[in-house]
Every structure is written in structure tokens, then in C-alpha cells.
XYZ file of C-alpha atoms in Angstrom:
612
model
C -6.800 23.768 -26.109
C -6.857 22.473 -22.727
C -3.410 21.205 -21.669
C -3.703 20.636 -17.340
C -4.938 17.536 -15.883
C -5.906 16.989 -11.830
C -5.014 13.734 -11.234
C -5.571 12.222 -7.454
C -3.713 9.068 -5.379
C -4.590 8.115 -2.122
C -3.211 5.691 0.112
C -6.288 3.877 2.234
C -6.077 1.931 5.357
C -8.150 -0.919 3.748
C -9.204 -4.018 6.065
C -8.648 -7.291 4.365
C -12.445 -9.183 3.816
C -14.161 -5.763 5.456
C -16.138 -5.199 2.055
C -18.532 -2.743 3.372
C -15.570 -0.460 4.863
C -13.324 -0.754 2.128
C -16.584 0.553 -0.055
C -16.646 3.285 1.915
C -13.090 4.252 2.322
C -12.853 4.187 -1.561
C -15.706 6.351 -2.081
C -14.634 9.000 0.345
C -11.451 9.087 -1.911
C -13.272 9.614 -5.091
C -15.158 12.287 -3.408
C -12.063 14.269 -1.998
C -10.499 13.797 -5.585
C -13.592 15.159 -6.950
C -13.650 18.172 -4.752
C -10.045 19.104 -5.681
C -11.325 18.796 -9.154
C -9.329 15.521 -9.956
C -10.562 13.628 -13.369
C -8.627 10.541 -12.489
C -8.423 8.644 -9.257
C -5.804 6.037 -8.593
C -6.552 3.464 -5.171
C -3.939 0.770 -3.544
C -3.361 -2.716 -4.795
C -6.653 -5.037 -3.814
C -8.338 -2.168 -2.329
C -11.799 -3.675 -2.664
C -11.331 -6.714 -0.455
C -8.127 -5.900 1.341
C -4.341 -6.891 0.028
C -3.766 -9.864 2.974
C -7.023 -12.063 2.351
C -4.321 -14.987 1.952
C -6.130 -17.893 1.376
C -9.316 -16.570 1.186
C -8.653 -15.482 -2.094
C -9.532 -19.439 -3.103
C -12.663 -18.677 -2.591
C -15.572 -17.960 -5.066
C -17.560 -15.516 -1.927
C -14.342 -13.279 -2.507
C -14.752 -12.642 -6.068
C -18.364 -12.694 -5.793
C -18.032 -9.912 -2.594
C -15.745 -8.264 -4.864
C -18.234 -7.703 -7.694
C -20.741 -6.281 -5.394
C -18.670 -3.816 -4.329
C -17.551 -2.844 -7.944
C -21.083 -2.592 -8.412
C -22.332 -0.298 -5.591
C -19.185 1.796 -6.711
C -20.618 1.876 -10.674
C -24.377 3.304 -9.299
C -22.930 5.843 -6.562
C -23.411 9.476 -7.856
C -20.106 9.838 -6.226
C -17.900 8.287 -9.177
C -19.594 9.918 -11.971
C -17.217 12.100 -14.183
C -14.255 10.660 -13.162
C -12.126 7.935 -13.954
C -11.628 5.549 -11.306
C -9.053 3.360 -11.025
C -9.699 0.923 -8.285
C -8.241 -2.830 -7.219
C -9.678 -6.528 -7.095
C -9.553 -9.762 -8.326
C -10.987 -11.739 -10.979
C -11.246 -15.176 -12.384
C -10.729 -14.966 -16.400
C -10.981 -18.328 -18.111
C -11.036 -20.140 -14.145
C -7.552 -18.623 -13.873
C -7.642 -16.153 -10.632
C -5.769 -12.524 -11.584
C -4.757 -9.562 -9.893
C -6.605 -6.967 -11.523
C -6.775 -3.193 -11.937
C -10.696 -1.724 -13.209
C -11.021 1.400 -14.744
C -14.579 2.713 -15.351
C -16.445 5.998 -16.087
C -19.558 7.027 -15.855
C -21.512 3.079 -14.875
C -19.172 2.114 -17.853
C -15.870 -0.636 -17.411
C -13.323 0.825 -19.693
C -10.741 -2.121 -19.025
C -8.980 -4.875 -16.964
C -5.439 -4.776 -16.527
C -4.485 -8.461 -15.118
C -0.960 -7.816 -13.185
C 1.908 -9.001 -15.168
C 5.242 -9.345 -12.896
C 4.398 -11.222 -8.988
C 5.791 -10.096 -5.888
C 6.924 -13.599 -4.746
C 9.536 -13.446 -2.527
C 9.968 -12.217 1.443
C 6.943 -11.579 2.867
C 5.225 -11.816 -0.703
C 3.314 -15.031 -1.661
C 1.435 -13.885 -4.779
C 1.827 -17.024 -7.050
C -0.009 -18.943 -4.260
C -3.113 -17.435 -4.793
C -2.523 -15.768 -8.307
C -1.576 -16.039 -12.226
C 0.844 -13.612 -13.746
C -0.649 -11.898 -16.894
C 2.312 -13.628 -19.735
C 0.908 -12.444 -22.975
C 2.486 -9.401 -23.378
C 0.946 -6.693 -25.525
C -2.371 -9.012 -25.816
C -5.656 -8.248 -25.230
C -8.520 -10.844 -24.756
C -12.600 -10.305 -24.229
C -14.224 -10.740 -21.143
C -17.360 -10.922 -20.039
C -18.834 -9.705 -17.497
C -20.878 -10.989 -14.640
C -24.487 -10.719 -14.655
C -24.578 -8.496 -11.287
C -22.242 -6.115 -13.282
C -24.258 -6.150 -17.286
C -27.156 -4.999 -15.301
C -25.489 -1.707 -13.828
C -23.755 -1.341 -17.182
C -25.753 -1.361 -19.966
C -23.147 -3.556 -21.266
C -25.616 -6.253 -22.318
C -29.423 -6.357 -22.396
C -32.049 -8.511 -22.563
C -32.329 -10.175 -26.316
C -35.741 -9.837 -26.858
C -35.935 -5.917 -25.749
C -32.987 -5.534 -27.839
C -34.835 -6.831 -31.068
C -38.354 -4.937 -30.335
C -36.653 -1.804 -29.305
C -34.329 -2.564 -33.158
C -37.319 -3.272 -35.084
C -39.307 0.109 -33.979
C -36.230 2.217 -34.824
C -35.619 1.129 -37.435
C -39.140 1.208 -39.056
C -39.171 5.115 -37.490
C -36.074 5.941 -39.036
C -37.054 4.053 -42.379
C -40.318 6.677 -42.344
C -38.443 9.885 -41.610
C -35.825 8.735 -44.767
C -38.891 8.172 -47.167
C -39.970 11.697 -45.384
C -37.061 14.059 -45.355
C -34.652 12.204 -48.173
C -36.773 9.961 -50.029
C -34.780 7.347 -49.547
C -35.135 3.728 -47.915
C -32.005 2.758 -46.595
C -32.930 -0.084 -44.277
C -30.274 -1.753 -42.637
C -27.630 -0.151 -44.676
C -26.032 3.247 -44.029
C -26.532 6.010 -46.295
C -23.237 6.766 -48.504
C -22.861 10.473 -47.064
C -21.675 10.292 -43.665
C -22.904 13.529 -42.349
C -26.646 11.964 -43.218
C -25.649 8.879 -41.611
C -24.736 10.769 -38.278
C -27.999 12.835 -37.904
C -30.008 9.863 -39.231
C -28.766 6.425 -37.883
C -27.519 7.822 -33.527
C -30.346 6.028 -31.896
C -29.514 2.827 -34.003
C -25.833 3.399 -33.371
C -26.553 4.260 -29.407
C -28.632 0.997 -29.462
C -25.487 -1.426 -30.208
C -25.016 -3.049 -27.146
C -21.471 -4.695 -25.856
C -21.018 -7.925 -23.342
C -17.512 -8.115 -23.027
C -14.594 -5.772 -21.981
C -10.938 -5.188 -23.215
C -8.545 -7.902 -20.922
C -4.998 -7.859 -20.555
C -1.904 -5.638 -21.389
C -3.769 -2.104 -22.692
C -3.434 1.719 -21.896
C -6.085 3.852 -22.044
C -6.665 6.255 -24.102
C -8.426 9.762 -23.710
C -8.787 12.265 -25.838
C -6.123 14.434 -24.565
C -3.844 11.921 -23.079
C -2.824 8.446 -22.743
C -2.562 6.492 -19.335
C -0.740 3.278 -18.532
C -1.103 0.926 -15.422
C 1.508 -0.679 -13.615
C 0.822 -2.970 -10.027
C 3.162 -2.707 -7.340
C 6.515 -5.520 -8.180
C 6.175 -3.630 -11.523
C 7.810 -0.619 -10.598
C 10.743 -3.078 -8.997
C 11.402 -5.004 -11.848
C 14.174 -4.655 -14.386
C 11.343 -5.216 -17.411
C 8.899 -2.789 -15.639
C 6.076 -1.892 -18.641
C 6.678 1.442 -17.440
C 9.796 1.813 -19.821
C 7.981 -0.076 -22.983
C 4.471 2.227 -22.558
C 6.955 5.567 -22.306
C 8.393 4.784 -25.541
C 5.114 4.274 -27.324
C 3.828 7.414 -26.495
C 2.175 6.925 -23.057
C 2.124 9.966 -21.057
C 0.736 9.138 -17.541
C 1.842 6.292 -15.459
C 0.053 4.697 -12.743
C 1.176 2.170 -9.369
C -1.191 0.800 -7.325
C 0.616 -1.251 -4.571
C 0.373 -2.980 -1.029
C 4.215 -2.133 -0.254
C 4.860 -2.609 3.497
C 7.490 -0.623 6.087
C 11.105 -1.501 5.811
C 14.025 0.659 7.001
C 14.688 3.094 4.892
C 12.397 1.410 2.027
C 10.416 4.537 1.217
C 14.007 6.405 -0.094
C 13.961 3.403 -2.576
C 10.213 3.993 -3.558
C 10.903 7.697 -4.415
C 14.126 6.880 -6.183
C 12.342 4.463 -8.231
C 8.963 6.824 -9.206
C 11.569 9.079 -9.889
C 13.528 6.768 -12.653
C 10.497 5.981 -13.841
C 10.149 8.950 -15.810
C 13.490 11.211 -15.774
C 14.668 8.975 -18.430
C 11.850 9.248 -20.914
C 9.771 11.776 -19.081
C 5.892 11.504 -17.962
C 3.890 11.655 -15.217
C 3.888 8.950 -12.668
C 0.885 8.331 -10.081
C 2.077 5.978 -6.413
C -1.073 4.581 -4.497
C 0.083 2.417 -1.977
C -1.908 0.412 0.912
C -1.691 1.865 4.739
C -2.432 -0.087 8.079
C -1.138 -3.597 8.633
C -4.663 -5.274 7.041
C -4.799 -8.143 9.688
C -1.223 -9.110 9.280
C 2.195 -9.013 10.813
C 3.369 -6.018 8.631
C 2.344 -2.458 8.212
C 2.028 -0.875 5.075
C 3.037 2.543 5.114
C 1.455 4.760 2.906
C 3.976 7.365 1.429
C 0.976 8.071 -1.857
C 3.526 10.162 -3.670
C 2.962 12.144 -7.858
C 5.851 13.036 -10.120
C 6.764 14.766 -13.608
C 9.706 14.351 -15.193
C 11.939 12.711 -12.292
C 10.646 15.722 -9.804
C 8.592 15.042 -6.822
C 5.229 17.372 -7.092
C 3.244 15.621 -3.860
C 4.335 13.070 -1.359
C 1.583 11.822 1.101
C 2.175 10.705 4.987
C 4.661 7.852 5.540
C 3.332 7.105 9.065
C -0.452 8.229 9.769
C -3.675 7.095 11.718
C -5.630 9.042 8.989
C -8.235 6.414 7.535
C -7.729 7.808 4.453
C -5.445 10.421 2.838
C -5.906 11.860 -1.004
C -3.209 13.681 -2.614
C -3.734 15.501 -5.894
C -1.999 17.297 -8.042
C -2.446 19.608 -11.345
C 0.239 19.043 -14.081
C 0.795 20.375 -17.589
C 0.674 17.674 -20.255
C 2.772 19.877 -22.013
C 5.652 19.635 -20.143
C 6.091 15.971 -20.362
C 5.314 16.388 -24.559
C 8.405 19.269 -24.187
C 10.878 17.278 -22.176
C 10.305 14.436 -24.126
C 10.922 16.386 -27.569
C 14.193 17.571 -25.972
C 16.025 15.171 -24.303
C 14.256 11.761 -25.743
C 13.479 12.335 -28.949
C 16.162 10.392 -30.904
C 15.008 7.379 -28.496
C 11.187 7.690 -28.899
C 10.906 5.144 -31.688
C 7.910 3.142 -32.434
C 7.873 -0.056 -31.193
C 7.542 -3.160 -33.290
C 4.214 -4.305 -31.110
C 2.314 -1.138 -30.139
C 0.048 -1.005 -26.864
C -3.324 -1.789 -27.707
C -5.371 0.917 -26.745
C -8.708 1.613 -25.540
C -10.127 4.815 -26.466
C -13.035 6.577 -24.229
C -14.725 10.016 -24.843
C -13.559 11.926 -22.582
C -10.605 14.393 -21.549
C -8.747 14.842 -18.310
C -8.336 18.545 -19.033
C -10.376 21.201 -19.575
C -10.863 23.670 -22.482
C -10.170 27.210 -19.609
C -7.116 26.151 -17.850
C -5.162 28.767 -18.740
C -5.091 30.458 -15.429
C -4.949 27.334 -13.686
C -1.749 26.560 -11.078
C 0.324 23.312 -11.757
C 2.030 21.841 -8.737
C 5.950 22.678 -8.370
C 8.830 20.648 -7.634
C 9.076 19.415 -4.184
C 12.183 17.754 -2.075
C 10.660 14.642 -0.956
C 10.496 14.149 2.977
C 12.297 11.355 4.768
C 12.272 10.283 8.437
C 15.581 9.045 10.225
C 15.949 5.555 11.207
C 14.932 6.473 14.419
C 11.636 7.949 13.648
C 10.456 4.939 11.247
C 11.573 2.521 14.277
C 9.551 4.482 16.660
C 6.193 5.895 14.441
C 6.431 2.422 12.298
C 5.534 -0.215 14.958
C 3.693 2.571 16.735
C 1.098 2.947 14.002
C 1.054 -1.212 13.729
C 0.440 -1.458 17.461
C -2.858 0.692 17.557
C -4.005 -1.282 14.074
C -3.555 -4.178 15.770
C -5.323 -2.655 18.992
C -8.697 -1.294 17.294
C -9.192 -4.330 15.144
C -8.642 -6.898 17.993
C -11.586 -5.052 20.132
C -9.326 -6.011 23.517
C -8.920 -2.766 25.878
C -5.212 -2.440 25.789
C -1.870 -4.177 26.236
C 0.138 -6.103 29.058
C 4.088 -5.765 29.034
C 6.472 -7.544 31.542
C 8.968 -4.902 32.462
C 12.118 -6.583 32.981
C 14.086 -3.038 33.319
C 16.396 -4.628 30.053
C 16.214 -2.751 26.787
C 13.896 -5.036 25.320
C 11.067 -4.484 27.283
C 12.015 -0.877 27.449
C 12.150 0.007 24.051
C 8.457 -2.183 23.516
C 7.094 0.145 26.496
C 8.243 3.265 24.635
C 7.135 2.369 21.146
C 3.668 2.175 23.200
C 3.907 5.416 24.497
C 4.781 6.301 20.542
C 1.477 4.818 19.817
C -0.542 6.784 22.370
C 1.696 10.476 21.718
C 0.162 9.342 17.918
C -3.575 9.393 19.128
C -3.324 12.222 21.180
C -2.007 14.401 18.083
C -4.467 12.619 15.976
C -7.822 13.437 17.755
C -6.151 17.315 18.635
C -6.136 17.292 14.486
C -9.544 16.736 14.303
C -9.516 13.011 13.494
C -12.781 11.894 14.328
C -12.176 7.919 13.350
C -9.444 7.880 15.851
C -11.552 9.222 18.865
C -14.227 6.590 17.725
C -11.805 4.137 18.376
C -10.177 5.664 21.331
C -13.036 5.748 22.933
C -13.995 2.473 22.307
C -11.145 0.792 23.521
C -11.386 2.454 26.759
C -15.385 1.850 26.735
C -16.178 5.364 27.464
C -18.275 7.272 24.952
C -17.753 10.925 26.323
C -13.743 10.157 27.329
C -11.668 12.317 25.218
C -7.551 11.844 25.573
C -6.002 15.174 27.054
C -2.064 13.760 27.240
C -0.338 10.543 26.064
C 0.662 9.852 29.532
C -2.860 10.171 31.264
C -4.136 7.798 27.756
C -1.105 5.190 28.766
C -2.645 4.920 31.745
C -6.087 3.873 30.133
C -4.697 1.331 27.726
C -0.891 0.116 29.027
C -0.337 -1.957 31.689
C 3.653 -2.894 32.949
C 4.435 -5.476 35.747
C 7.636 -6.324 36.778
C 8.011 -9.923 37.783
C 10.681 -10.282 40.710
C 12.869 -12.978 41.592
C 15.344 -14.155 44.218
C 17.824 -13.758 41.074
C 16.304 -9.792 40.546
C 18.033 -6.689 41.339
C 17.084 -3.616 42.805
C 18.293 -1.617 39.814
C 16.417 -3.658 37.265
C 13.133 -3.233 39.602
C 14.211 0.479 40.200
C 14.577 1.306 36.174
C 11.369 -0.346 35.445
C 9.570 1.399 37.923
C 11.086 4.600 37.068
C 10.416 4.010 33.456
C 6.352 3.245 33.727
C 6.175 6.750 35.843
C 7.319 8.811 32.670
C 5.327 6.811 30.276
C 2.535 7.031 32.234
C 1.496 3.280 31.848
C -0.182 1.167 35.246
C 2.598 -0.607 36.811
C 2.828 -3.347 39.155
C 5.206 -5.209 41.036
C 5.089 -9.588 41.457
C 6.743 -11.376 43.000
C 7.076 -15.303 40.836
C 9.169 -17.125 43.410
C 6.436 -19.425 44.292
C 5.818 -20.192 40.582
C 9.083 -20.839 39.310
C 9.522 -22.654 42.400
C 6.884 -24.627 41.148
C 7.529 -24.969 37.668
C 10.989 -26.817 38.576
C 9.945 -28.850 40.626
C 8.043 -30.080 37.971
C 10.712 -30.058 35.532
C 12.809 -32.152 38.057
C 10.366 -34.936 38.860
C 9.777 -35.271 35.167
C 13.440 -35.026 34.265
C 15.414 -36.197 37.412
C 17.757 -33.340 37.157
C 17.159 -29.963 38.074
C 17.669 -26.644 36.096
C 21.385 -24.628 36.790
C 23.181 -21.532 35.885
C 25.979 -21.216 33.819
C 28.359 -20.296 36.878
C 27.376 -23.575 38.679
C 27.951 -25.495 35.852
C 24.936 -25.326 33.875
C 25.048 -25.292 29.941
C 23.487 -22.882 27.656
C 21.442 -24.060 25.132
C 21.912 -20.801 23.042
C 24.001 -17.915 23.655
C 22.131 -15.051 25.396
C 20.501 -12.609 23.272
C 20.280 -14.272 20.589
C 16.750 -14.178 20.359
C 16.085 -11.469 20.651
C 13.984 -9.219 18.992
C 13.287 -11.877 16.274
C 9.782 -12.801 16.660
C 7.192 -12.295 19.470
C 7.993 -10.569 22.150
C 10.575 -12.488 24.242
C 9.905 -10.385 27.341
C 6.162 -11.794 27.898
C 2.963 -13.187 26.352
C 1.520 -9.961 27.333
C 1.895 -7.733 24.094
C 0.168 -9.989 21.085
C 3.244 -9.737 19.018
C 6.871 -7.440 19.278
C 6.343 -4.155 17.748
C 10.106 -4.285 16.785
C 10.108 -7.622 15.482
C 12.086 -6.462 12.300
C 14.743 -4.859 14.017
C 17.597 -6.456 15.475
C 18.827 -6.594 19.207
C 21.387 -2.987 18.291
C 18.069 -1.458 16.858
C 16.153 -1.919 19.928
C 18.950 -0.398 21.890
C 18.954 2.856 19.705
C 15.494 2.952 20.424
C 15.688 3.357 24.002
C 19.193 4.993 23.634
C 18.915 7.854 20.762
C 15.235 7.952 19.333
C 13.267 8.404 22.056
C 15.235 10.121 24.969
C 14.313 13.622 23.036
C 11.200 12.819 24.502
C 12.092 13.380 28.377
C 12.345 9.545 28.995
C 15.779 10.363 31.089
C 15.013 6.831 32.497
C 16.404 5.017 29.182
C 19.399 6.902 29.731
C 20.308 4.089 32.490
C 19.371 1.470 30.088
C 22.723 2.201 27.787
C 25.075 -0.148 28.506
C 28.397 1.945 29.185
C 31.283 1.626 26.724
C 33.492 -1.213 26.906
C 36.764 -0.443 27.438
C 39.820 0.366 25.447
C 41.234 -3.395 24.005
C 44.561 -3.489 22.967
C 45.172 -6.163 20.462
C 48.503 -7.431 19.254
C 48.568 -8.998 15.692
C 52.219 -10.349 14.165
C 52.677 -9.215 10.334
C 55.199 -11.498 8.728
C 57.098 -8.917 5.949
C 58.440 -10.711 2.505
C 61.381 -8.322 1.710
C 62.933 -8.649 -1.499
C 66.986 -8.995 -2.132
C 67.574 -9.980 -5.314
C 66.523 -13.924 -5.838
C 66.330 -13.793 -1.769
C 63.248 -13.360 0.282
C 63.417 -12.786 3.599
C 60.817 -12.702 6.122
C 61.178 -10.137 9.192
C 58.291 -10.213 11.705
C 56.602 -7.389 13.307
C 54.333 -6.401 15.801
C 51.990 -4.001 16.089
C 49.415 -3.040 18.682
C 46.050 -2.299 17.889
């Protein structure tokens, strides 16, 4: 009895509205998964049209995009005998959902709707979609015409009855033949005769509508159950419900973007998921920043039992990255039976399940390897600060089509640390195309609009792509001009030196004929409108309209400064060294503590001080 299922995640850097790239980037997946003999294949949240579509999702061209895509994916050769598992939305009684679609074989098993929103930070979901409410319910739907006609799902009527009538009449002769017996439209009472008698007519029963709304899946070896990204983050995740009623394998397809030391909480939480009640849990998650201001990161992770089997990239320029993993179903029956079994009760409304023909293990897997425990991989703070924006930056770069980016190099930290998450990006690409990456030197090369350039070092590709210019002033220093110089030399990147005098000059004498008053520092009496630096860092780049947006515009002011301070001078950028601000010194701070001694019905009050 086979017992060891290949099951496959991915995380995929999918484009948001770039149907005919997405398509592609799926089916790549499925055949990797295939190839590491996978029978189930997971993809992100939205993968078909791309998780930040925003308010193109109000429109019908995205559903109807949508459904060609699912449809190319239903007649490629390339998803046959597996189940895929794949991400896009649909309109179910004109209400707009967040869907999961798992199909086999030109066949749409079911829709799971998404049930709990992500509505809050960066999150709008409720803008654009419905939360699935009726919990344990299942409804019909019927599918679009573009679909039925891949399917099989639904034919035309009048074939249908011609193609009844002549079976039927053929199967009424070879009863009167072999049995000599008319059974008509009735069955036969043995049900062995009506098996080898009545397939074609049973084959022939054709099906318009699909299973819709809170169901598992059911195989003939195991059962799986979907959750969608906020899910997982929820205190009512379904996860903990399914596990209890017997569901084995767990799945997450999200769009989760970077945060600080967010991917520790992802693992602790896939982890929960099933060292309570066991199982096997399966993390897709969106990678790239998909025409937005974040970047999702990846991090396409598998676990059994609370243990950590396979953990994908965090921070990669890989298009697309599959990780599988073989498991024994066993071992999640065995831990179950051992520590759970008092708890696994069943549940007053069971999952409604839809059953399919076909197993995700194999009848010879005896001598087949399962995947291990693993301890899962973390980057410090300072490597998500610097590979994080770094991997946003050169998103941002290849989608835009512009040839590279302009930075005003003040010498400050700021600017620094933006100039050396650059140099991040470009140290990235290098190792990328040295890998093999062929996608990346595609884009590399046309960026720099040179089809035979290939990148030898990050420094001499800095130079391609990065341009620094530090804009003097009477008010500059030497040592601001001198750091800012010295810095663009070890990056590599072009550097210039201007000179604005005759433009600010300019611009307030403007502001004084318009105003009557004319601009002054704080020393000569001027007044702040904010206090310095506190902008900073907050929003687009404060430094200069040169870079489209601030690669570290999540991280605050003391981040930036451990960028240029602690994550990135391992990387022979002694400059930065000069940009640390030195310790202030020692202050010595006197406080007064006023004592309430006790003396019988007295209190007294003594006064001390103490220096701090």
C-alpha cells in the first residue's frame, strides 16, 4: 500500500495584469514539480493575474483574462497527472471572490472562495473582494463557456441526446443478446452486470457546475485542505477545524510581503499549524514587488508535524523557484494516534468533501527517501535591510525599461546607505548570471542596451547602471564632498560633482519677490518648520528625485545608519566608516529621590541625590 506523497510549492515572481508571463511562470512550476515527481502543486495567492491589480480587479477583462489563462493551463500536456492548485478570481452570484482552483487532468475539482481578508496595513482586500461567510457550505457553480468547452463539463444538448439514444438502443441489443433481458433505462438488480453493462451510459453523464465554497479534497489515499494567506494569521484559521476532521495535508497560498524579521513569524506559524494536531503543511507565497511599493519575499517553505522539511529563498532574482518534498502519510496518521488522539473528535458539521480518483502516492514506494527535519534559515536584520530593498530596486528597474538610477550624494547617511543598497542590487546580479540565471542576463543586458555585454564585477556593472552627483553649495564642506566622492569610487557608480549656487540663488529670489521675506538659518534667526531628520527615511527618497522611490522606505532614520555602519562595511566600503557619527559623550545626570521613611505614625521625607 503506497504510503509517500511528492508534494511541490513554489514561490513565483508573478507580474500583476502580465497574463501571458504569469502563464508561463506557472507552467514552468508544474513542470519542475513534475520532474521531481510531485503529484500536487501548490502556486502563490492570485498567481494568474498578479496579487496588486488594485482596482483593476473591478473589471470584467480581469476575470475574463483570468479564465483564459485557466484555460490554456487545462489543455497544456504540461499539467496532466497532477493536481494543480493555482490562484484567481471569480465572480459567483455577481459577488467578486478570491479563489483557489484545483483541477486534474482538463477536469475542475473545486473552488475554494477565501474566507478570512487581509484588511489592514498595506492590505486592502475588502475593497475589491467578498469574504467566503458560510462556513462548512458548499454551493454549485457554473462554469464559463470558454472553460465547459476544455472540460467536458457540459456538452451540447442535442449531441448529448443522439449520442444517449444510440447507446442505449446498443446496449438494449447486447442485453436481449448476452442476458436476455431488456433493461432500458433502468439498471439491472446485480451490480457487477450493471458495471460491465451500463460504463458508456454512466461515462456519458455529463456535469455543468462545480463544488463552491468551504470543501477539502479528497483522494484516495489522502485528504487535502486549502487555506489563503490571512488564514494562517488568524485566531479561527480553518487549519485547526480541517485537522480535527481528519484532514491530513494543509495548503497556503499567499502574497505576504518583506517586513523585518516577518519570515521568523511565518515559520513559527506553519510550524503551529500542525505540531498541535499534526499534518503536513504546504507555504506558497508571491516573490517580486508586482508593480507596487512592497516586495514580497518568497520564503516557499513544507512541514510535518511542527518540523521544517524544505524552506525556499527569502531574497532571490530567480523567476521562479519550486521546492518539493517526499513525506510519509504515515507519520502524520502515527503522531496523530499518539499525541492527539483523545482530541480528534468528530465535529458536529463535517467538511464537505470532494472525492477524485486518484492517489498522491504510489503502490512501490517502499524504497523511496522522505525529506528530514531541517533548522529553518534566517538572515540578520542587516542582511534583510540590505538584500530586501536590493531585490525591490532591480524589480522596479527591469519593469520600468529606464537604463538605471540617479542618486544625489550628499556624503550624509541617507544617501549613503541608498548608494550601497544599489551596489547590493548589482553584487545580486552579478552572483545571479555567474549561477546560470539566464532571465537575469536578459534583463541585464537590456537595461544597459547591449546584447553581447555580460557583467564581470558589481563595481564595473555600477558603473553601467548608477549614477551619483554631489550637488555643492556655498553652505558645503569639503568632508561631505570628500566622503561622497570617496564613497562612489568603492561602489563603482559614475560620479559627478555640481555646483547649484546659481540655482538656489535663483530659486530665492523667487521665493522673496513672491513672499517679501527671504529664507534664513536657524543661527540667524530663522525658524524650523520641523525638527531635522525627521523625515527621514519615511517615504521617497529625501536626498533627490533621482532614485524613483527610497529603497529603505520602511526603515527608520537608526536603520539606515546600521546600514552604512554594520551591514555593509564587511563588504570593503571603509568609506561608511566616516559616515558613523562618533559617540556622544559621557552625560552625567542628577535626579533628587524624595525617601518616605517610616517611624511609627510619622513619615518623614529625607532627600537624596544621586548621579546618573
Amino acid at each position: 500500500m503506497g504510503r509517500k506523497a511528492t508534494l511541490a510549492t513554489c514561490s513565483l515572481n508573478q507580474w500583476a495584469l502580465d497574463f501571458e508571463g504569469n502563464l508561463e511562470r506557472i507552467l514552468k512550476s508544474v513542470e519542475i514539480a513534475k520532474a521531481h515527481g510531485a503529484k500536487y502543486r501548490l502556486g502563490p495567492e492570485l498567481e494568474i493575474c498578479g496579487y496588486g491589480c488594485a482596482d483593476h480587479f473591478y473589471e470584467s477583462d480581469t476575470l475574463l483574462h483570468s479564465f483564459q489563462v485557466l484555460r490554456k493551463l487545462l489543455e497544456s500536456p504540461v499539467t496532466q497527472d497532477i493536481i494543480c492548485d493555482v490562484g484567481m478570481p471569480i465572480m459567483h452570484h455577481n459577488v467578486r471572490y478570491n479563489c483557489r482552483v484545483l483541477f486534474l487532468n482538463r477536469k475542475i475539482l473545486l473552488i475554494r472562495p477565501k474566507m478570512l481578508m487581509a484588511n489592514y496595513g498595506v492590505y486592502r482586500e475588502l475593497r475589491w473582494f467578498s469574504p467566503w461567510k458560510q462556513l462548512r457550505q458548499v454551493e454549485e457553480y457554473f462554469l464559463p463557456r470558454i472553460i465547459q468547452e476544455v472540460t467536458g463539463q457540459v456538452k451540447n444538448k442535442k449531441i448529448i441526446t443522439i449520442i444517449i439514444i444510440i447507446i442505449i438502443l446498443l446496449l438494449t441489443i447486447i442485453c436481449v443478446v448476452k442476458h436476455r433481458q431488456v433493461f432500458f433505462f433502468f439498471p439491472p438488480p446485480d451490480p457487477e452486470l450493471t458495471v460491465s453493462v451500463f460504463p458508456p451510459l454512466v461515462l456519458c453523464v455529463h456535469q455543468d457546475t462545480v463544488p463552491f465554497g468551504d470543501c477539502v479534497l479528497s483522494t484516495k489515499d489522502t485528504c487535502i485542505g486549502t487555506e489563503i494567506c490571512a488564514e494562517l494569521w488568524n485566531p479561527r484559521s480553518p487549519h485547526i477545524q480541517m485537522g480535527l476532521d481528519g484532514v491530513e495535508i494543509f495548503t497556503n497560498s499567499s502574497a505576504s510581503h518583506h517586513e523585518l524579521r516577518k519570515a521568523d513569524l511565518r515559520v513559527d506559524l506553519v510550524r503551529s499549524a500542525t505540531i498541535k494536531s499534526g499534518g503536513i503543511y504546504l507555504y506558497a507565497n508571491q516573490r517580486g514587488c508586482d508593480g507596487d511599493r512592497v516586495y514580497y519575499d518568497g520564503c516557499a517553505m513544507v512541514a510535518i508535524n511542527g518540523d521544517v522539511v524544505a524552506q525556499g529563498a527569502q531574497f532571490s532574482l530567480n523567476d521562479v523557484e519550486v521546492i518539493t518534498a517526499t513525506l510519509d502519510l504515515e507519520d502524520v496518521r502515527s503522531y496523530r494516534g499518539e499525541i492527539c488522539q483523545p482530541n480528534m473528535e468528530i465535529e458536529p458539521k463535517p467538511c464537505h468533501r470532494v472525492k477524485v480518483d486518484f492517489s498522491l502516492s504510489s503502490g512501490d514506494d517502499i524504497c523511496l527517501p522522505t525529506h528530514q527535519p531541517i533548522p529553518a534559515h534566517f538572515h540578520s536584520p542587516e542582511e534583510e535591510i540590505s538584500l530586501g530593498p536590493a531585490c525591490w530596486l532591480w524589480d522596479y528597474l527591469r519593469r520600468s525599461g529606464q537604463a538605471g538610477f540617479l542618486l544625489p550624494l550628499s556624503g550624509g547617511v541617507d544617501s549613503s546607505s541608498t548608494a550601497c543598497i544599489v551596489h547590493s542590487m548589482c553584487v545580486l546580479l552579478c552572483q545571479a548570471v555567474e549561477d546560470g540565471n539566464s532571465q537575469v542576463l536578459e534583463d541585464v543586458r537590456r537595461v544597459v542596451v547591449d546584447d553581447s555585454y555580460r557583467p564581470q564585477h558589481p563595481r564595473e556593472l555600477c558603473g553601467r547602471i548608477f549614477t551619483t552627483c554631489y550637488m555643492a553649495s556655498e553652505n558645503s564642506s569639503e568632508d561631505t564632498c570628500s566622503r561622497a566622492k570617496g564613497l562612489a569610487s568603492q561602489i563603482g557608480s559614475t560620479h559627478m560633482n555640481i555646483n547649484i549656487d546659481m540655482a538656489v540663488k535663483g530659486i530665492l529670489g523667487i521665493f522673496s519677490v513672491c513672499t517679501g521675506k527671504w529664507p534664513q538659518f536657524r543661527v540667524n534667526g530663522g525658524k524650523p518648520q520641523r525638527e531635522p531628520g525627521s523625515a527621514e527615511c519615511t517615504g521617497p527618497c529625501q536626498d533627490g528625485p533621482g532614485l524613483p522611490a527610497c529603497p529603505a522606505g520602511s526603515v527608520g532614520p537608526g536603520e539606515a545608519r546600521w546600514i552604512a555602519g554594520a551591514g555593509l562595511s564587511q563588504r570593503r566600503r571603509k568609506v561608511l566608516l566616516a559616515l558613523r557619527p562618533p559617540p556622544p559623550p559621557p552625560t552625567y545626570i542628577s535626579v533628587i529621590f524624595h525617601v518616605a521613611v517610616s517611624k511609627g505614625e510619622l513619615i518623614e521625607f529625607k532627600t537624596q541625590v544621586v548621579t546618573l
